Amino acid sequence: MRTLISPDGTVTDRLPLTLDQMKDLYADMVEARAYDRKSIAMQKQGRLATYASFEGQEAAQIGAAAALERDDWVAGTYRDAALMWRAGYPWSNLVAGRTGDERGGQPPEGVNVLPPSITVGGHMVHAVGLAWAEMLSESGRVALTSFGDGATSEGDFHEAMNFAAVYQTPTVFLCQNNGFAISYPRAEQTRSETIAGKAAAYGMPGVDVDGNDVAAVFLTVSEAVERARSGGGPTLIEAVTYRIGPHTTADDPGRYRTEDTTEEWRRRDPLIRIRRLFEEAGEWSDGWGEELETRSAERIEAAVAEAESLPQPTRSEMFHRMYAEITAPLLEQLGESDG
Amino acid sequence: MRTLISPDGTVTDRLPLTLDQMKDLYADMVEARAYDRKSIAMQKQGRLATYASFEGQEAAQIGAAAALERDDWVAGTYRDAALMWRAGYPWSNLVAGRTGDERGGQPPEGVNVLPPSITVGGHMVHAVGLAWAEMLSESGRVALTSFGDGATSEGDFHEAMNFAAVYQTPTVFLCQNNGFAISYPRAEQTRSETIAGKAAAYGMPGVDVDGNDVAAVFLTVSEAVERARSGGGPTLIEAVTYRIGPHTTADDPGRYRTEDTTEEWRRRDPLIRIRRLFEEAGEWSDGWGEELETRSAERIEAAVAEAESLPQPTRSEMFHRMYAEITAPLLEQLGESDG
Amino acid sequence: MAEMNLAQAVNDGLDAALGADDRVVLLGEDIGRTGGVFRITDGLLEKYGPRRVYDTPVAESGIVGAAFGMAIAGMRPVVEMQFMGFSYPAYDQVINHVARIRNRSNGRFTAPMVIRIPFGGGIGAAEHHSESLEAIYAHIPGIKVVVPSTPYDAKGLLLAAIEDPDPVVFLEPIRSYRAVKEEVPGIYYTVDIGPVRVERAGTDLTLISWGAMMKETRSTAGALEAEGISVEVIDLHTLSPLDSNGILRSVNKTGRAVVIHEAPRTGGFGGEIAAVIQERALYSLQAPVLRVTGPDTIFPLKRSESHYLPSVEQITAAARKTLES
Amino acid sequence: MAEMNLAQAVNDGLDAALGADDRVVLLGEDIGRTGGVFRITDGLLEKYGPRRVYDTPVAESGIVGAAFGMAIAGMRPVVEMQFMGFSYPAYDQVINHVARIRNRSNGRFTAPMVIRIPFGGGIGAAEHHSESLEAIYAHIPGIKVVVPSTPYDAKGLLLAAIEDPDPVVFLEPIRSYRAVKEEVPGIYYTVDIGPVRVERAGTDLTLISWGAMMKETRSTAGALEAEGISVEVIDLHTLSPLDSNGILRSVNKTGRAVVIHEAPRTGGFGGEIAAVIQERALYSLQAPVLRVTGPDTIFPLKRSESHYLPSVEQITAAARKTLES
Ligand SMILES: Cc1ncc(C[n+]2csc(CCOP(=O)(O)OP(=O)(O)O)c2C)c(N)n1
Ligand SMILES: Cc1ncc(C[n+]2csc(CCOP(=O)(O)OP(=O)(O)O)c2C)c(N)n1
Ligand SMILES: [Mg+2]
Ligand SMILES: [Mg+2]
C-alpha cells in the first residue's frame, strides 16, 4: 500500500506536488471539513435531511479530485461531497440537495459532476458509459467513479469493472474503503484480502493506497487518469481509509464498533499529517491556519445562505421536471386542484 | 490446466478411476450423446421446441456428476441435460421439458436436481442457498451449480461467488467454458486470462481443467466436493471445452466462427480419447461399442415414448400449478368459460 | 397483551417465528448487529445467534437468490430489503425464480419464503427511500403481496406469510412504523392472507386503501361520519391474491367508492380495483370510482413531499364528488 | 416504398437512425456478428462498423447502465434486451437511474436513449421467452413506453423514440415480427409518441389493444363488422404517456369497450384503461368495460400455450356480452 507521508508527517518518498500545491490541497481539506461540521450541525437543527459525514476521508476525496481536469466526469455517492466540490460542484448545490431540494442536483453548465448516487452500486457503470462516449468522441476526457467498500459486493460492480476492461474505457474506479458498509465490516464483506486485488479478475490494474495521505492519493489517481487519457484503459484504486463519524446522522456506530479503533484512526487524520509536514518544513503558521478556518467558514456560510434562500419549490416544478415536455397525464394531474 | 488423458488417449498421469469405472463413464457419455442426437432429430421433426446441444461437453458433464452423491444438489442450465441425467434426473423428464411440458420439470422425489435454468446467471446463487441450508442442517450434502463462460459476465455470478465465500457454503461452481456466449467469444467476454482466475477475487480456490477429459473433470470436481463436504468451503472450476453444435437449433454458427476451429475440437472429442485409451489397453471391442449404442438408443427411445405419451396438459393444470392452494382470482379466471 | 407500534409488532412476529420454527432464518443488510436501519430485527441476533440471523453483503439479488435456495432446501428464510427503492436489483430473482419454481417444477420444488420490504414516503427521506411501487409486485404471478396497516395485522399477517407454502412479499409502511400503538397479543397468532379487512362498516361510501395511506383514509372517514355520512373503510391488506368479492360486497352496498394510494396514478394498483368494481358492479355504481393517488412523478425530496402525498383534503374532496353524483 | 414486415421495419429504422445521426450507437447481446437472435440488427455491424454497433457481455444491467452513461455524455444509444424475460436484471438501472436523472438533476443531465425489448408469447418458446409485463414499465415515472403493432408504426415510432429527449422503452411484439408485410417508406419519418391510433372507425363498440394481440383484435372486429356491428379499433401503441382523451373520444361515441392484452389480468395495464374510462365516461357507458387478458398464471410452455393466449373466440364473446348489456 502506497504511502508518501506517514501519519506523523514524515515524507517517506518523493512528493508529486510542490509545497504550494500541498498548501492548496490542505486548504481544500480544511474547507471540506468545515462543510462536514456545518452539515452535521445543521442536521441536528433540522435544517438538513439525514447527512453522511466524510470526516477522515478528506484526503481520498480531495486528492482524487485534484488529479482531474475541470471537464472530466465524476460519478460519486452521497458521501462524496468533498470530491464533488473539488471537481467543481458548488457547496450551495450540495447543501440544497441535503435540504431536500432537487435543484441541488443541478450543477452549473460545464461542471461534469453527476448528482450523488444514493443507490449503492448502480452508478459505477455510468462512469463506464460516460468514458466510453468520450473515448468515441476522442475528447480526451476521462470519467472517475467513487464508491465504497460495500458497493463492491453488488453485481453492478462486477458488470461495471468488466465492461470498462472489455471496452478499455478511460474510467477510474476509486473505492474509498472506509472499513464499513453501514455496520458490516470490510473483513466480512469479502474474503478477498484487498479490494484492489479484485481488479485482476477483469484483467485490470488494481492498486491500493493510503487513503489518508492526500499526496499518495493524488499521485495514484493521477497515474490512473494518465493511463486512461492515453488509451491505457481503466484502473481500480482502493483508497484505504476510515469513516470517523456514523454512517449517517441516523446511525449509531456504538452498535458495531469500538471507540478504540476510531481513536486509532483519528491519529491518522489526513489533515493533521499535512500540518505536521508543514511544521517540520517550517512552513506552518497559526495565522495561516486560522485564516483558512475563517475563509472556509465564510464560504460555507455563504453556500448555506444561498441554498436556504432558494424559494420553496412549487408543485408545478415537480411535474415539469419529469420530461423535456410535460406529458398529457401530468398536465391533467397538475390541473386537478387539491382533490 | 489439468489433463490426465490426452486427446490421443495416452494417460499422462495417475487415473483416479478403475478401468471398470472408466467404462461406466464412457457408457454414460455414449448414452448422453445418443440423447443429444435424438433431440436434434426430434427438433427437426417439430417434436421438440428449440434444443441446446451439448455435443463435445459430455466429459465435463458426466465427469462432474459422477463426483456427486445421489442426494447432492444440482442447479444447471438448459445445456446440462447430461449432467442432470447422470445426477438422477430422468431422460423422460428432460425430453418432456423440451416438448414444452411443465411436468418435465418435476423429477422424482429424492432427486435433488433443479429443473434447468433458462435465465443466464440467476441460478448460481441458488446453489449457495441450497448448500447453506445443508450446512446448517449438517447433512453433509453439497450443491453443485453448472453454468457457462457467458454467465460469468452477469452480476449474479459475482454475488453468488461472494456469498459462497463469505459464508463458506459447500458449493461447487462448475463453469463449462465452451468458448462462446451464443456468438460472443470467451476472449471478448472478459480480459481475465482464465475464468478460474476470477476465484481469487473472492478468496476462493479456482482451478481449470481439460473439460474434454472425463477423468480429469471427475478428479477435479471430486476434490472440490470433498473440500466442500469437509467444511473447506466453495471452489470454482473452469472446465475448458467447446460447443461443437450451434448454440441452439435456432442458431447459425457460420455467422461467428469458422469450421476449422470446430474441426480442431472434434479431434479432441471426449469420447474418442477414452475409446483410444481402451484400445491401447486392449480393453476395447467393437461388440461392446455396438452394445452400448443399441442399449443407449433403446433407453432414449423409451424415454421419448414415455415423454410423448404424457396426456395433453389441461388448462386447469396451468392454474392449479401456481400455488399450493389455488387463489380466488385464479379460480374465477379458470371458471370463465372461453370468454 | 402489550401495546406495540407496527415496528415492534413486526419484531415481535419475527421473534415468535424464530422461536416456533427452527427452519426460520433472517437475512439482510445490517439486520444483525444494528437490528436493521429501522431496528425491526432489534435484539434477534443476540437472542437467536448467528446461525439464525445473518448480516449480509450489500447485494440484494444475492440475498433473495440465496434465501430462495435455502427455501427450496426446506428452510423458511425471511429476508429484509432495506428500502423498496433498493429491492429492484432483486426483482429478477423474485419474478424469474422465486415466483416460478413451483410452476417450473410442477410442484416438486417450492419456495416458502418472505421478502420484507419497507415502503412509502412521508418521512422526508433521501431519494429512493420513499418508493411505493407495490403494483410491480402485485402483477407477478406466483407470489403473494401483503400490506399491513396496523400493529395487530402486521404480526398476524407476518406469521401467516412465514407459514405460507408460497413466497410472500411483505410490504411494511415506513410512515406507520411508529405512528400508533395498539394492543398486540404476545402469543403466536396469524391473520388470514386474502380477505379484505373491513375496518369500519358504513352504507353511503366505500373508501379503499392500504399501508400508510390508511391513516389519511381513516381521518377522512371520521370527518365525514361527523357530518352524518356513513363510510365503509376497507383496508385491502392483501394486494395479491385480490379479494374482489370482499370489495364488491361493500360497493354493492354503498354504490360509491374511492381508492386511495400514494403510488403514482398511472399503472398503480388502484386502477385494478376500479376496473374490477366497474366490471362486476357497474349497475350498482352511483358514481365513478375515483382514485386519489400520488401523481405520475418521482417521489420528491423533503421540501416537496407535501406536493406529492395525497392529503385528507384531497380524499375528502373526492369523496364529496362521489357522493354528489 | 418497399414491403416490409415488422422485423424488417425495425431494422430499417435502426439503419436510418445510424445513417442520420452519428450519436446513435447500438449495444446488445449478439446484435453484431449474428444480427441478434431475431436478426433485427442484421447487417448493421457490417454497414456501420464496430464503433457504432457493439456485441456485449451477457450483463443486462451493465448494458443499460453503460448506455445510460453514454446518453448523459451526449450520445443516443439504442440497446437491445434479448427478451423481456431477460430485461429484469436491468430493471433497477431503468427505474432508479435512466428514468430519474432528469428529475434528479433538475434538467441538467438527461438520458435520451431507447431500450428495445422483444416481448410476448405465441411462438412456442422456452420459459421466460414469452413475457408480457409491459405494466411494470408503464408504471415508471420518467420514461415513455411505446408498442408498435404494424411495420409502418414500428419504423416511425422507433425513429421518434430515438429522437425523443427522454428515455423510451420500445416494446416489439415477437409474434408480429414476421406475421404481416405492408408498405413502409424507405425515407426517414417519425410517428408521434402519445396519441392513440384509431385503426378502424366504428360506432357500436370500441376494442382497445396493443402489440401482438392487435391481430386477434382485428380479426374479431372484422367478423363482427360482417354481422353489421360497427367496431372501432384502437391500437394504443403508446402506453406511457397514456392518451386518455383519445380513448374517451371513442368510448363516449360507442358507449362500449373491451380491452385486450396477453399480460396476466391482475395488475395488467388493461386495469388502468378500464379505470380511466369509468372515471371519466361512466355516464356514457352502456356496459362494463370488459378485459380479455391472459390469466394470472405464468406464461406456459409450448404444449399449453393455447390455454393461455386470449383467442378471437374469447374476444368475440366479451364483445357480444358488452353489446347485449
Ligand atoms: C442498492 C442499495 N442497497 C442498499 C442501500 C442502503 N445503503 C446505503 S449506504 C449502504 C452501505 C454502503 O457502504 P459503502 O459502499 O462501503 O459506502 P459508505 O457508506 O461506507 O461510504 C447501504 C447498504 C442502498 N443505498 N442501495
Ligand atoms: C439473463 C439472461 N440474458 C440473456 C439470455 C439469452 N441467452 C441464452 S443463452 C445465452 C448465452 C449464454 O452463454 P454461456 O453462459 O456461455 O452458456 P452456453 O450457452 O455457452 O452453454 C444468452 C445470452 C438469458 N437466457 N438470460
Ligand atoms: Mg464503506
Ligand atoms: Mg458458453
PDB file of C-alpha atoms in Angstrom, chain D residues 93-183:
ATOM      1  CA  GLN D  93     -30.996   0.715 -13.824  1.00  0.00           C
ATOM      2  CA  VAL D  94     -34.144   1.727 -15.683  1.00  0.00           C
ATOM      3  CA  ILE D  95     -36.246   2.773 -12.709  1.00  0.00           C
ATOM      4  CA  ASN D  96     -33.547   4.147 -10.407  1.00  0.00           C
ATOM      5  CA  HIS D  97     -31.269   5.823 -12.918  1.00  0.00           C
ATOM      6  CA  VAL D  98     -32.466   6.067 -16.525  1.00  0.00           C
ATOM      7  CA  ALA D  99     -35.927   7.299 -15.537  1.00  0.00           C
ATOM      8  CA  ARG D 100     -34.685   9.673 -12.840  1.00  0.00           C
ATOM      9  CA  ILE D 101     -31.635  11.602 -13.982  1.00  0.00           C
ATOM     10  CA  ARG D 102     -33.600  14.495 -15.475  1.00  0.00           C
ATOM     11  CA  ASN D 103     -35.566  14.874 -12.245  1.00  0.00           C
ATOM     12  CA  ARG D 104     -32.539  14.272 -10.019  1.00  0.00           C
ATOM     13  CA  SER D 105     -30.530  16.951 -11.801  1.00  0.00           C
ATOM     14  CA  ASN D 106     -33.466  19.295 -12.380  1.00  0.00           C
ATOM     15  CA  GLY D 107     -32.880  19.006 -16.102  1.00  0.00           C
ATOM     16  CA  ARG D 108     -29.113  19.478 -16.079  1.00  0.00           C
ATOM     17  CA  PHE D 109     -28.473  15.892 -17.216  1.00  0.00           C
ATOM     18  CA  THR D 110     -30.760  13.783 -19.400  1.00  0.00           C
ATOM     19  CA  ALA D 111     -30.809  10.279 -20.840  1.00  0.00           C
ATOM     20  CA  PRO D 112     -32.082  10.262 -24.410  1.00  0.00           C
ATOM     21  CA  MET D 113     -31.878   6.540 -25.069  1.00  0.00           C
ATOM     22  CA  VAL D 114     -34.026   3.694 -26.301  1.00  0.00           C
ATOM     23  CA  ILE D 115     -34.343   0.260 -24.739  1.00  0.00           C
ATOM     24  CA  ARG D 116     -35.705  -2.209 -27.269  1.00  0.00           C
ATOM     25  CA  ILE D 117     -37.435  -5.213 -25.734  1.00  0.00           C
ATOM     26  CA  PRO D 118     -38.970  -8.062 -27.755  1.00  0.00           C
ATOM     27  CA  PHE D 119     -41.978  -9.304 -25.787  1.00  0.00           C
ATOM     28  CA  GLY D 120     -44.998 -11.567 -25.799  1.00  0.00           C
ATOM     29  CA  GLY D 121     -45.715 -15.195 -26.498  1.00  0.00           C
ATOM     30  CA  GLY D 122     -47.175 -17.373 -29.157  1.00  0.00           C
ATOM     31  CA  ILE D 123     -44.094 -18.885 -30.747  1.00  0.00           C
ATOM     32  CA  GLY D 124     -43.804 -21.921 -28.503  1.00  0.00           C
ATOM     33  CA  ALA D 125     -40.634 -20.593 -26.977  1.00  0.00           C
ATOM     34  CA  ALA D 126     -38.795 -21.723 -23.859  1.00  0.00           C
ATOM     35  CA  GLU D 127     -39.556 -20.438 -20.358  1.00  0.00           C
ATOM     36  CA  HIS D 128     -39.066 -16.660 -19.867  1.00  0.00           C
ATOM     37  CA  HIS D 129     -39.237 -16.074 -23.629  1.00  0.00           C
ATOM     38  CA  SER D 130     -42.930 -15.150 -23.767  1.00  0.00           C
ATOM     39  CA  GLU D 131     -43.222 -12.486 -21.091  1.00  0.00           C
ATOM     40  CA  SER D 132     -45.618  -9.576 -21.485  1.00  0.00           C
ATOM     41  CA  LEU D 133     -45.012  -7.408 -18.427  1.00  0.00           C
ATOM     42  CA  GLU D 134     -45.412  -4.018 -20.101  1.00  0.00           C
ATOM     43  CA  ALA D 135     -47.272  -2.874 -16.966  1.00  0.00           C
ATOM     44  CA  ILE D 136     -44.113  -2.832 -14.862  1.00  0.00           C
ATOM     45  CA  TYR D 137     -42.558  -0.402 -17.334  1.00  0.00           C
ATOM     46  CA  ALA D 138     -45.677   1.705 -17.928  1.00  0.00           C
ATOM     47  CA  HIS D 139     -45.814   2.413 -14.177  1.00  0.00           C
ATOM     48  CA  ILE D 140     -42.344   4.005 -14.073  1.00  0.00           C
ATOM     49  CA  PRO D 141     -42.439   7.815 -13.970  1.00  0.00           C
ATOM     50  CA  GLY D 142     -39.775   9.389 -16.161  1.00  0.00           C
ATOM     51  CA  ILE D 143     -39.761   7.040 -19.128  1.00  0.00           C
ATOM     52  CA  LYS D 144     -42.080   6.542 -22.091  1.00  0.00           C
ATOM     53  CA  VAL D 145     -43.352   3.159 -23.204  1.00  0.00           C
ATOM     54  CA  VAL D 146     -44.122   2.550 -26.857  1.00  0.00           C
ATOM     55  CA  VAL D 147     -45.545  -0.584 -28.531  1.00  0.00           C
ATOM     56  CA  PRO D 148     -45.902  -0.753 -32.305  1.00  0.00           C
ATOM     57  CA  SER D 149     -48.189  -3.350 -33.854  1.00  0.00           C
ATOM     58  CA  THR D 150     -47.557  -2.619 -37.532  1.00  0.00           C
ATOM     59  CA  PRO D 151     -44.408  -2.312 -39.656  1.00  0.00           C
ATOM     60  CA  TYR D 152     -45.152   1.307 -40.593  1.00  0.00           C
ATOM     61  CA  ASP D 153     -45.596   2.272 -36.956  1.00  0.00           C
ATOM     62  CA  ALA D 154     -42.568   0.267 -35.875  1.00  0.00           C
ATOM     63  CA  LYS D 155     -40.184   2.290 -38.005  1.00  0.00           C
ATOM     64  CA  GLY D 156     -41.828   5.658 -37.364  1.00  0.00           C
ATOM     65  CA  LEU D 157     -42.206   5.178 -33.626  1.00  0.00           C
ATOM     66  CA  LEU D 158     -38.656   3.866 -33.320  1.00  0.00           C
ATOM     67  CA  LEU D 159     -37.245   6.956 -35.021  1.00  0.00           C
ATOM     68  CA  ALA D 160     -39.441   9.154 -32.825  1.00  0.00           C
ATOM     69  CA  ALA D 161     -38.174   7.272 -29.772  1.00  0.00           C
ATOM     70  CA  ILE D 162     -34.556   7.766 -30.796  1.00  0.00           C
ATOM     71  CA  GLU D 163     -35.197  11.484 -31.352  1.00  0.00           C
ATOM     72  CA  ASP D 164     -37.050  11.804 -28.055  1.00  0.00           C
ATOM     73  CA  PRO D 165     -35.171  13.829 -25.432  1.00  0.00           C
ATOM     74  CA  ASP D 166     -36.363  11.374 -22.780  1.00  0.00           C
ATOM     75  CA  PRO D 167     -35.746   7.641 -22.388  1.00  0.00           C
ATOM     76  CA  VAL D 168     -38.112   5.319 -24.205  1.00  0.00           C
ATOM     77  CA  VAL D 169     -38.809   1.642 -23.632  1.00  0.00           C
ATOM     78  CA  PHE D 170     -39.649   0.285 -27.068  1.00  0.00           C
ATOM     79  CA  LEU D 171     -41.583  -2.982 -26.922  1.00  0.00           C
ATOM     80  CA  GLU D 172     -41.502  -5.193 -30.005  1.00  0.00           C
ATOM     81  CA  PRO D 173     -44.196  -7.888 -30.336  1.00  0.00           C
ATOM     82  CA  ILE D 174     -42.307 -11.073 -31.154  1.00  0.00           C
ATOM     83  CA  ARG D 175     -45.363 -12.782 -32.625  1.00  0.00           C
ATOM     84  CA  SER D 176     -45.761  -9.901 -35.091  1.00  0.00           C
ATOM     85  CA  TYR D 177     -42.140  -9.688 -36.254  1.00  0.00           C
ATOM     86  CA  ARG D 178     -42.780 -11.665 -39.418  1.00  0.00           C
ATOM     87  CA  ALA D 179     -46.550 -12.006 -39.368  1.00  0.00           C
ATOM     88  CA  VAL D 180     -47.549  -9.442 -41.991  1.00  0.00           C
ATOM     89  CA  LYS D 181     -45.901  -7.142 -44.506  1.00  0.00           C
ATOM     90  CA  GLU D 182     -47.000  -3.677 -45.512  1.00  0.00           C
ATOM     91  CA  GLU D 183     -45.689  -0.703 -47.441  1.00  0.00           C
TER      92      GLU D 183
END
